[in-house]
mmCIF file of C-alpha atoms in Angstrom:
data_model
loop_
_atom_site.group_PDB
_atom_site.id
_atom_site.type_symbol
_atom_site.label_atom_id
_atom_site.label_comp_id
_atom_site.label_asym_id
_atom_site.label_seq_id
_atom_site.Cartn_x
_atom_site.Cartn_y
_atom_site.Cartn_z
ATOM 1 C CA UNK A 1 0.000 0.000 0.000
ATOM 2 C CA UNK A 2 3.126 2.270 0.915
ATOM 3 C CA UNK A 3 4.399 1.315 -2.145
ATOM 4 C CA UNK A 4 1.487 2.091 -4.227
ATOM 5 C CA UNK A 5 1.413 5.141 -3.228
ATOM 6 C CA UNK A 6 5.230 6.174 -3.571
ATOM 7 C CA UNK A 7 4.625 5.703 -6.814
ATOM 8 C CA UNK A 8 1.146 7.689 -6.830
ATOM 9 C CA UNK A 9 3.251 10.590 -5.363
ATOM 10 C CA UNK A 10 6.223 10.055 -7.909
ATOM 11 C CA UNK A 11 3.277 10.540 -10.669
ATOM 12 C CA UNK A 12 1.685 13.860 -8.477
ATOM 13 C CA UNK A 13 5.118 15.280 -9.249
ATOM 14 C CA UNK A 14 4.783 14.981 -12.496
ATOM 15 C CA UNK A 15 1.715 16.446 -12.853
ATOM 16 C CA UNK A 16 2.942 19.216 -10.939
ATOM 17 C CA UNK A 17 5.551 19.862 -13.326
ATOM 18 C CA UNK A 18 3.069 19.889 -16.092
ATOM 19 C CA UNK A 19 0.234 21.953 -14.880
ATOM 20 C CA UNK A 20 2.688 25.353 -13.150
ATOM 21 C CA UNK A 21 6.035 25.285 -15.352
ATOM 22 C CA UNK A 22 6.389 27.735 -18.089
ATOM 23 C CA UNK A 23 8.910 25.879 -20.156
ATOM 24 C CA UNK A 24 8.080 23.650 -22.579
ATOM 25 C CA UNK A 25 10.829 21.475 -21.927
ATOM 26 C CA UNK A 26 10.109 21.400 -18.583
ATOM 27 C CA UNK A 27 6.952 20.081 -19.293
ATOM 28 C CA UNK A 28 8.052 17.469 -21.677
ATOM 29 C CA UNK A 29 9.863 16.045 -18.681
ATOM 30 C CA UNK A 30 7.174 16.441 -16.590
ATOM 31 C CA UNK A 31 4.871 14.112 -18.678
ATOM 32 C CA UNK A 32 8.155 11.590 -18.844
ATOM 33 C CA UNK A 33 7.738 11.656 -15.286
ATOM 34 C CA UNK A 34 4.020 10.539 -15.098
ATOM 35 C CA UNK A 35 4.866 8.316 -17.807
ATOM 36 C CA UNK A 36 7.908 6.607 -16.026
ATOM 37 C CA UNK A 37 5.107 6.500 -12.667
ATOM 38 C CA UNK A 38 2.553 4.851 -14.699
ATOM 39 C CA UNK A 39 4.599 1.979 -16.104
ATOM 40 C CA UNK A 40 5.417 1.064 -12.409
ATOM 41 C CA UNK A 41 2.150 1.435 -11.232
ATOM 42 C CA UNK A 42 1.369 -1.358 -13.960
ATOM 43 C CA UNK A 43 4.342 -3.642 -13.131
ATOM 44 C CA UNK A 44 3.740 -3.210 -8.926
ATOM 45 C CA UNK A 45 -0.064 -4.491 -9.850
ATOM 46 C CA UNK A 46 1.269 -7.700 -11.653
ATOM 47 C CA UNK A 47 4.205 -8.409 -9.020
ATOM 48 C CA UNK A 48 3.784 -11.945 -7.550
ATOM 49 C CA UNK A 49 4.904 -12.521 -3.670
ATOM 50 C CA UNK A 50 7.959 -15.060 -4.428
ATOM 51 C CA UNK A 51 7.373 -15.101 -8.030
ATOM 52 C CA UNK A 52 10.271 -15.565 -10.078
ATOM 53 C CA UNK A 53 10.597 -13.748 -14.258
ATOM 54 C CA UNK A 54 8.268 -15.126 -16.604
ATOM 55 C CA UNK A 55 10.962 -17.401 -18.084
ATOM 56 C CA UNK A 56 10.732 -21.729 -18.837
ATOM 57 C CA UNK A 57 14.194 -23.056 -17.988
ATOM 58 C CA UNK A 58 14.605 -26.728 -17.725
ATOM 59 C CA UNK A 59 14.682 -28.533 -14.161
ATOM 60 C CA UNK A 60 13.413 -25.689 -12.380
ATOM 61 C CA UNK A 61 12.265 -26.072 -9.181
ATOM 62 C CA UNK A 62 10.197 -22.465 -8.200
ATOM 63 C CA UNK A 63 6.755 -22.589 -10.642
ATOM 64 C CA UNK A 64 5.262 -19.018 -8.900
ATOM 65 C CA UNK A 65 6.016 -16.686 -11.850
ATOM 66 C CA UNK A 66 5.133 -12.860 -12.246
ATOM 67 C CA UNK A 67 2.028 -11.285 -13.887
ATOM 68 C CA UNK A 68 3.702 -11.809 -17.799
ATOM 69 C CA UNK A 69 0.469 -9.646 -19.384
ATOM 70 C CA UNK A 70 1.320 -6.757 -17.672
ATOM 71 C CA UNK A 71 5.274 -6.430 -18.694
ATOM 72 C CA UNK A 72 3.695 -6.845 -21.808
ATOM 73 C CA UNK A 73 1.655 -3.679 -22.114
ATOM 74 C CA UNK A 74 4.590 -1.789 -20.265
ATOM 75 C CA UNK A 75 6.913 -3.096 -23.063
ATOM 76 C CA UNK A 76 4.283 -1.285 -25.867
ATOM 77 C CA UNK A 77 3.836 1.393 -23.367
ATOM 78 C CA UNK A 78 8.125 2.350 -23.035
ATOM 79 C CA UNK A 79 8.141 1.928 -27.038
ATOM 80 C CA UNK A 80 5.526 4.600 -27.739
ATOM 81 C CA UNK A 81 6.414 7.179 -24.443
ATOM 82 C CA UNK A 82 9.966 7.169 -26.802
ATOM 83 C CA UNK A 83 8.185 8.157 -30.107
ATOM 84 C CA UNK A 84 6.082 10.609 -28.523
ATOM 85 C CA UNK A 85 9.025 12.139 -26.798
ATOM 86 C CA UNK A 86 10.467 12.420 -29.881
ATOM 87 C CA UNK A 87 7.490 14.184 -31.269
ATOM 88 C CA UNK A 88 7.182 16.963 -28.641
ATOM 89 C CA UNK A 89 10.753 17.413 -28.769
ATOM 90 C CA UNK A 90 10.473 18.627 -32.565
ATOM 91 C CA UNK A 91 7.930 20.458 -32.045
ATOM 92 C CA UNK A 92 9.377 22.285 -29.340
ATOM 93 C CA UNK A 93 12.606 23.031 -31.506
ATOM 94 C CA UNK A 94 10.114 24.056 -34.221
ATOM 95 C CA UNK A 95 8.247 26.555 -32.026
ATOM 96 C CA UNK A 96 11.940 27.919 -30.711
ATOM 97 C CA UNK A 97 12.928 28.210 -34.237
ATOM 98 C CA UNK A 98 9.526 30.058 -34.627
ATOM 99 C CA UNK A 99 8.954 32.202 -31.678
ATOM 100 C CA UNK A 100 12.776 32.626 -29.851
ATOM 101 C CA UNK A 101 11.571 31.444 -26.754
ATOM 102 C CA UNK A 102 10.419 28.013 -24.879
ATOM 103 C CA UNK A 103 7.953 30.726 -22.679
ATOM 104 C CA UNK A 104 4.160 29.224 -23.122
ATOM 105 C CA UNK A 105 2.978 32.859 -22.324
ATOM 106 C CA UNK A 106 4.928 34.447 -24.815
ATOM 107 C CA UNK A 107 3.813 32.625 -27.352
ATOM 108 C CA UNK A 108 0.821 34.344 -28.187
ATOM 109 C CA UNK A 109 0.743 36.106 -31.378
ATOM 110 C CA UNK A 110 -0.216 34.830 -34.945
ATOM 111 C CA UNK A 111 2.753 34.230 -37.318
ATOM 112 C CA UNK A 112 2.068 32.476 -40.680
ATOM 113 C CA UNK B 1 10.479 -5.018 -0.333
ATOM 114 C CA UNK B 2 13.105 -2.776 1.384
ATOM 115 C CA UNK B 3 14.481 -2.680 -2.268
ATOM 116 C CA UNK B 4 11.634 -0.885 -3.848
ATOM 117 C CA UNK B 5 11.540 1.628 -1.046
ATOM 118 C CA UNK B 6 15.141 2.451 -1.873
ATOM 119 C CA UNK B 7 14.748 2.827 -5.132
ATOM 120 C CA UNK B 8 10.881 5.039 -5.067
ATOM 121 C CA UNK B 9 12.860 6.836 -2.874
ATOM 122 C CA UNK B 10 15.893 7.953 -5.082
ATOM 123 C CA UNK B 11 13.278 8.442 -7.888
ATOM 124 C CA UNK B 12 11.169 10.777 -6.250
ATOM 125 C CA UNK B 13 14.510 12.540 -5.099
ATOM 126 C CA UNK B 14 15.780 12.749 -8.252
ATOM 127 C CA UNK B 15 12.007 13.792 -9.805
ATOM 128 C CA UNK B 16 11.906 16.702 -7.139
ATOM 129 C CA UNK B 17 15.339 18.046 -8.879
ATOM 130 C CA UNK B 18 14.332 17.314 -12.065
ATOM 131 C CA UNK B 19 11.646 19.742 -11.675
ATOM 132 C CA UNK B 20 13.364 22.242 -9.274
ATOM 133 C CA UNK B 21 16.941 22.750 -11.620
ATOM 134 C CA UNK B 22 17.126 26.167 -12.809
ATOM 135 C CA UNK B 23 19.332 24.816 -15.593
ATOM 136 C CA UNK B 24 17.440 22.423 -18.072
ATOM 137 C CA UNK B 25 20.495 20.203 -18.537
ATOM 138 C CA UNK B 26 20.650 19.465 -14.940
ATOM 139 C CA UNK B 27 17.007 18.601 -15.530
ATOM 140 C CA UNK B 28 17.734 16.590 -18.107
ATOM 141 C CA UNK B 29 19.964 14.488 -16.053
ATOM 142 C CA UNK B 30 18.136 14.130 -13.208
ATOM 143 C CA UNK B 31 15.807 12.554 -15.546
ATOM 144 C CA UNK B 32 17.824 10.220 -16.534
ATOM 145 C CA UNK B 33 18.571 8.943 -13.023
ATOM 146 C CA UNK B 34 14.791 8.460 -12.665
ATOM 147 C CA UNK B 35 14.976 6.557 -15.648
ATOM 148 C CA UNK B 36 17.724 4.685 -14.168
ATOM 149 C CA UNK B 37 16.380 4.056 -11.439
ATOM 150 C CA UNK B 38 12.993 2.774 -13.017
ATOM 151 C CA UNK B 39 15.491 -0.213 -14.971
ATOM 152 C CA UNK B 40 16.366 -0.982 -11.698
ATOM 153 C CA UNK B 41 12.925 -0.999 -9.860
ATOM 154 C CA UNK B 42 11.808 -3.374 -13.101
ATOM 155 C CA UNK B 43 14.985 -5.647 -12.469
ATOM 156 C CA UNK B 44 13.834 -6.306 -8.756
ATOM 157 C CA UNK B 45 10.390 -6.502 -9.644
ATOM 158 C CA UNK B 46 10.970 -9.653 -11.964
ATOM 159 C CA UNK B 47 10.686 -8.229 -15.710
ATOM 160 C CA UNK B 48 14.549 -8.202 -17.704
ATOM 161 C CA UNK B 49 12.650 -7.735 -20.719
ATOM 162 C CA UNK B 50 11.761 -4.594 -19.464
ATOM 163 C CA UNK B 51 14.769 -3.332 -17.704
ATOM 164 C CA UNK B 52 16.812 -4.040 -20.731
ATOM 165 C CA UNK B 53 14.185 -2.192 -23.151
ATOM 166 C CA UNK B 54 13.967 1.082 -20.418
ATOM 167 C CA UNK B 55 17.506 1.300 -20.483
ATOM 168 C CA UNK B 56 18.201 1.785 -24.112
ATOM 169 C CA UNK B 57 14.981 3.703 -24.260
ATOM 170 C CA UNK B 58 16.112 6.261 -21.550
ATOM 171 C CA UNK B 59 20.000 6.540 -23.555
ATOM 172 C CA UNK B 60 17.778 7.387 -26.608
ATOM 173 C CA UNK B 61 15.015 9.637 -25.302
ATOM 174 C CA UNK B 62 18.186 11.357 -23.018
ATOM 175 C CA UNK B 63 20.235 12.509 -26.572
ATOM 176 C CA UNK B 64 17.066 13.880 -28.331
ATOM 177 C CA UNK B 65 16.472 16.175 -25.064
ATOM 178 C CA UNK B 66 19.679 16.964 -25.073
ATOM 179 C CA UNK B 67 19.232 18.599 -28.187
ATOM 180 C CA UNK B 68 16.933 20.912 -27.274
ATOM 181 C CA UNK B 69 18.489 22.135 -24.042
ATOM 182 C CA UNK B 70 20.140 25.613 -25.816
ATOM 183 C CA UNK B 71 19.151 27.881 -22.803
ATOM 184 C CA UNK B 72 18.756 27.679 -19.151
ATOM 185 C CA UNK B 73 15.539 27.713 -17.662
ATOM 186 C CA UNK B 74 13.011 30.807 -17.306
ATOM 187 C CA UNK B 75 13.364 33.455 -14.900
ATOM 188 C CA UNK B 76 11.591 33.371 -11.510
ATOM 189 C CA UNK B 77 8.797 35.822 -11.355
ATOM 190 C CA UNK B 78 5.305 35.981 -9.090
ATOM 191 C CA UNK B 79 3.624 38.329 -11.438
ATOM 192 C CA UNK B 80 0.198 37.512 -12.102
ATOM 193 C CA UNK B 81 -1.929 35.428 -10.851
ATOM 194 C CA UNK B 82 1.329 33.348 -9.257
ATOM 195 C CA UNK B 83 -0.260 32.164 -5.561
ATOM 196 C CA UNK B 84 -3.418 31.782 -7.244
ATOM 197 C CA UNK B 85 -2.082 29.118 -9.657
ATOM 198 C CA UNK B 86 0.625 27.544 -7.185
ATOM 199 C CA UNK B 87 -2.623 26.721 -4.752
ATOM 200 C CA UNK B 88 -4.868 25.572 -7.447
ATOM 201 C CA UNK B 89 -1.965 22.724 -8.498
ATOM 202 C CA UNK B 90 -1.088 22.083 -5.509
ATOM 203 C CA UNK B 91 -5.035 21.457 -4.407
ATOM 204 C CA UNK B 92 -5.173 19.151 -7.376
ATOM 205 C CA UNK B 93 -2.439 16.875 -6.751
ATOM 206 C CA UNK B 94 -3.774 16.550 -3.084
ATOM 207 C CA UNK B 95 -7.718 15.698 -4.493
ATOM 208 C CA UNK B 96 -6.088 13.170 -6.947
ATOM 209 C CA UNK B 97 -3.512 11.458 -3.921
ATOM 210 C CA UNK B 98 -7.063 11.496 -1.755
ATOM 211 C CA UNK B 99 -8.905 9.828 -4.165
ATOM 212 C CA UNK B 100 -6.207 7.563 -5.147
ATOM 213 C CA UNK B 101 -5.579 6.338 -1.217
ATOM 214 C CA UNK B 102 -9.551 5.830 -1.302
ATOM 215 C CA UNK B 103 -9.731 3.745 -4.015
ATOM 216 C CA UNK B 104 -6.898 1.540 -3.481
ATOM 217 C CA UNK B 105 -8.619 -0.168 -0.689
ATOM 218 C CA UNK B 106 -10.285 -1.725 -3.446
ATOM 219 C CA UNK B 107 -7.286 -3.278 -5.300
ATOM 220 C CA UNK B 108 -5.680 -6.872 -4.621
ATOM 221 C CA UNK B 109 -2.741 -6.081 -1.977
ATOM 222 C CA UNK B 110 1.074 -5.989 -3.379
ATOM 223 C CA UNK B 111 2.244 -9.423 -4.038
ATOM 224 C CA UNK B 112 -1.026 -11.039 -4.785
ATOM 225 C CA UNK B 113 -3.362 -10.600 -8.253
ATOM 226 C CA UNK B 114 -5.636 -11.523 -9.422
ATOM 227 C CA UNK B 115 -3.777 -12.920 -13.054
ATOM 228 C CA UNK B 116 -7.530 -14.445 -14.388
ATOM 229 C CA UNK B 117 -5.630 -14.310 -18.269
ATOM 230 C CA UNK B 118 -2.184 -14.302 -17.454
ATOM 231 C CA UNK B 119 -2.860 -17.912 -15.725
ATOM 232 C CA UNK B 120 -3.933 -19.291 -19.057
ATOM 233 C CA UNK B 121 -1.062 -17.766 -20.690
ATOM 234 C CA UNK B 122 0.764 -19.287 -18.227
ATOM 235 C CA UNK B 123 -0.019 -22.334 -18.294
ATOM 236 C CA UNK B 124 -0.311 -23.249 -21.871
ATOM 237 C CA UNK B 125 1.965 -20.777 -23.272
ATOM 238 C CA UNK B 126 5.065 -23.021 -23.736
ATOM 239 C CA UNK B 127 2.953 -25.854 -25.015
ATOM 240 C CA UNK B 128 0.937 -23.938 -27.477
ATOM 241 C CA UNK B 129 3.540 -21.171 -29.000
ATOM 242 C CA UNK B 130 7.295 -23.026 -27.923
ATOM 243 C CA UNK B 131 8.831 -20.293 -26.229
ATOM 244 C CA UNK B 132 10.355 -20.413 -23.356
ATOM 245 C CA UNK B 133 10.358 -16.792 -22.886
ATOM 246 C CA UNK B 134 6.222 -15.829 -21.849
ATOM 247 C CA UNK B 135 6.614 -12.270 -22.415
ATOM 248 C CA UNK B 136 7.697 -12.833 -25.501
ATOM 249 C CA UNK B 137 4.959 -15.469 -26.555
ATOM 250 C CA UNK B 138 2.497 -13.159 -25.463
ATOM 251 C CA UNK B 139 3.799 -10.446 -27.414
ATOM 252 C CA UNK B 140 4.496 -11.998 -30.871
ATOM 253 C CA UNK B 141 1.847 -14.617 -30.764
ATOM 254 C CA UNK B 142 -1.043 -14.011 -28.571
ATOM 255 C CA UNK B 143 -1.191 -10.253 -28.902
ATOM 256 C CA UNK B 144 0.907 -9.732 -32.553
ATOM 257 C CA UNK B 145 -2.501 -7.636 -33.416
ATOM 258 C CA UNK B 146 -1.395 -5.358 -30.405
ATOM 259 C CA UNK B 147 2.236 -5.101 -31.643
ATOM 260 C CA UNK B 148 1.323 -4.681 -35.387
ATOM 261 C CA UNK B 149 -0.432 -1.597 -34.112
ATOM 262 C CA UNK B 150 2.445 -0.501 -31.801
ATOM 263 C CA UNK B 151 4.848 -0.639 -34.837
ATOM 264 C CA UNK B 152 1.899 1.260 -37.185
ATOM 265 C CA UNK B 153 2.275 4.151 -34.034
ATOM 266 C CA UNK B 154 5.865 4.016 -33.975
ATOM 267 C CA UNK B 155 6.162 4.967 -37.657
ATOM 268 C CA UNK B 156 3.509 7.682 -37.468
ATOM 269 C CA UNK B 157 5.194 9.309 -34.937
ATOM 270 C CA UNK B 158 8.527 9.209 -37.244
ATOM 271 C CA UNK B 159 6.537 10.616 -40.455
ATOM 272 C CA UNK B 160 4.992 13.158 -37.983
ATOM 273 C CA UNK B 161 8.804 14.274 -36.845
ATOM 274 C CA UNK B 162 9.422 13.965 -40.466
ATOM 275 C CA UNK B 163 6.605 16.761 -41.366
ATOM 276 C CA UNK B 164 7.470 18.843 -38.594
ATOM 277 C CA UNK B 165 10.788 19.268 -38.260
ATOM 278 C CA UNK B 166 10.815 19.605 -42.284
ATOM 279 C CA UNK B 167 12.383 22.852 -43.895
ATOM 280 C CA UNK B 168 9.907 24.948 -46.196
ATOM 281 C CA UNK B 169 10.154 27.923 -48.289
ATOM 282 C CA UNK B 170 13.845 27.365 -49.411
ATOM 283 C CA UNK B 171 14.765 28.083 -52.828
ATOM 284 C CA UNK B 172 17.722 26.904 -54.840
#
């Protein structure tokens, strides 16, 4: 339950960052934050007491594995947080190019 | 579990900098530590497939922020509505920790789910697909639909970087 909620507080953080900074790439990391929180969160619900990695090996003696459904969504999940870092990244380098500034108030005026 | 309290620990240490630096590289690095750390937290948690993937995902994802750290971070000011705002996040993150605490009472406890698919996976998985690896036969066999789309996303995103961080209205 502690644990659970480390990890509810690690996301919090995140959101933090997100919802009060003014710089974009401040809020980029802010949402890899929640991201990194969530993919725990996931991992922490499929953990098995004892269990051992969902992996066969012959003449094993310990059969309790780990939830193996849940590492698999994570595994999508880490793939796609990278491609959509990637996205906000350019787009924040295209708005810098654009504007001068990584200020979300200063970028305000129509420029086409 | 005195591991994982280590390790939520150092990340929400390292999360706090990460959004306290006045210099975005610093940032940046602290990041990386929490990514770190996460690899680590996965490792004790049972799931190499996933330490192994966060790792080279974090080196990755670290270089392209890298690239757009040119400046240091913005100014300190409390013009405006600054209080206002600070107390409205602030009051948010404590209504969604609240809620959250409520509503865990209603999960399974740490160490024991529920698994009602993953035990069928489990226990025909080696028979039915031949690998020895579970993660993996639930990735590329049972759920190849799900990564099909996953690689579709991934290359949308790239065509999408493509468009964006294209240059226009050069001559010659």
């Amino acid at each position: 339950m502690i644990i659970y909620m480390l990890c509810l507080v690690l996301f919090s953080i995140g959101l933090y960052c997100v919802l009060r900074k003014r710089n974009i790439i401040k809020i980029i990391i802010g949402i890899g934050i929640m991201e990194y929180a969530v993919n725990l969160f996931f991992i922490l619900i499929g953990y098995v007491e004892g269990g051992r990695s969902p992996i066969y090996e012959h003449g094993q003696t310990m059969m309790k594995m780990v939830d193996p459904l849940a590492q698999v969504i994570v595994l999508t999940s880490i793939v796609l947080g990278l491609s959509v870092t990637l996205l906000l990244v350019s787009i924040a380098i295209k708005i810098y190019e654009k504007y001068g500034t990584f200020d979300i108030t200063k970028i305000n005026r129509l420029k086409g | 579990m005195i591991e994982m309290y280590i390790l939520l620990i150092f990340m929400i240490t390292a999360a706090i900098i990460a959004v306290a630096a006045k210099d975005l590289l610093s940032s940046v690095v602290a990041i990386g530590a929490v990514g770190i750390g996460l690899a680590m937290a996965f490792l004790v948690l049972k799931a190499p497939d996933l330490a192994i993937m966060q790792l080279v995902v974090e080196i990755l994802s670290l270089i392209i922020l890298v690239r757009a750290t040119t400046r240091k971070d913005l100014p300190f000011n409390i013009s405006g509505r600054w209080v206002f705002n600070t107390l409205a996040t602030i009051l948010f993150a404590v209504v969604f920790l609240v809620s959250a605490y409520a509503s865990l009472k209603f999960m399974p406890d740490l160490g024991s789910p529920l698994m009602r698919v993953s035990k069928v996976y489990l226990s025909e998985g080696l028979v039915r697909t031949g690998a020895m690896n579970i993660v993996a036969a639930i990735n590329l066999n049972y759920r190849a639909l799900d990564t099909l789309g996953e690689a579709t996303m991934l290359f949308a995103a790239i065509i999408g970087v493509l468009a964006v961080a294209r240059k226009i209205g050069r001559k010659g």
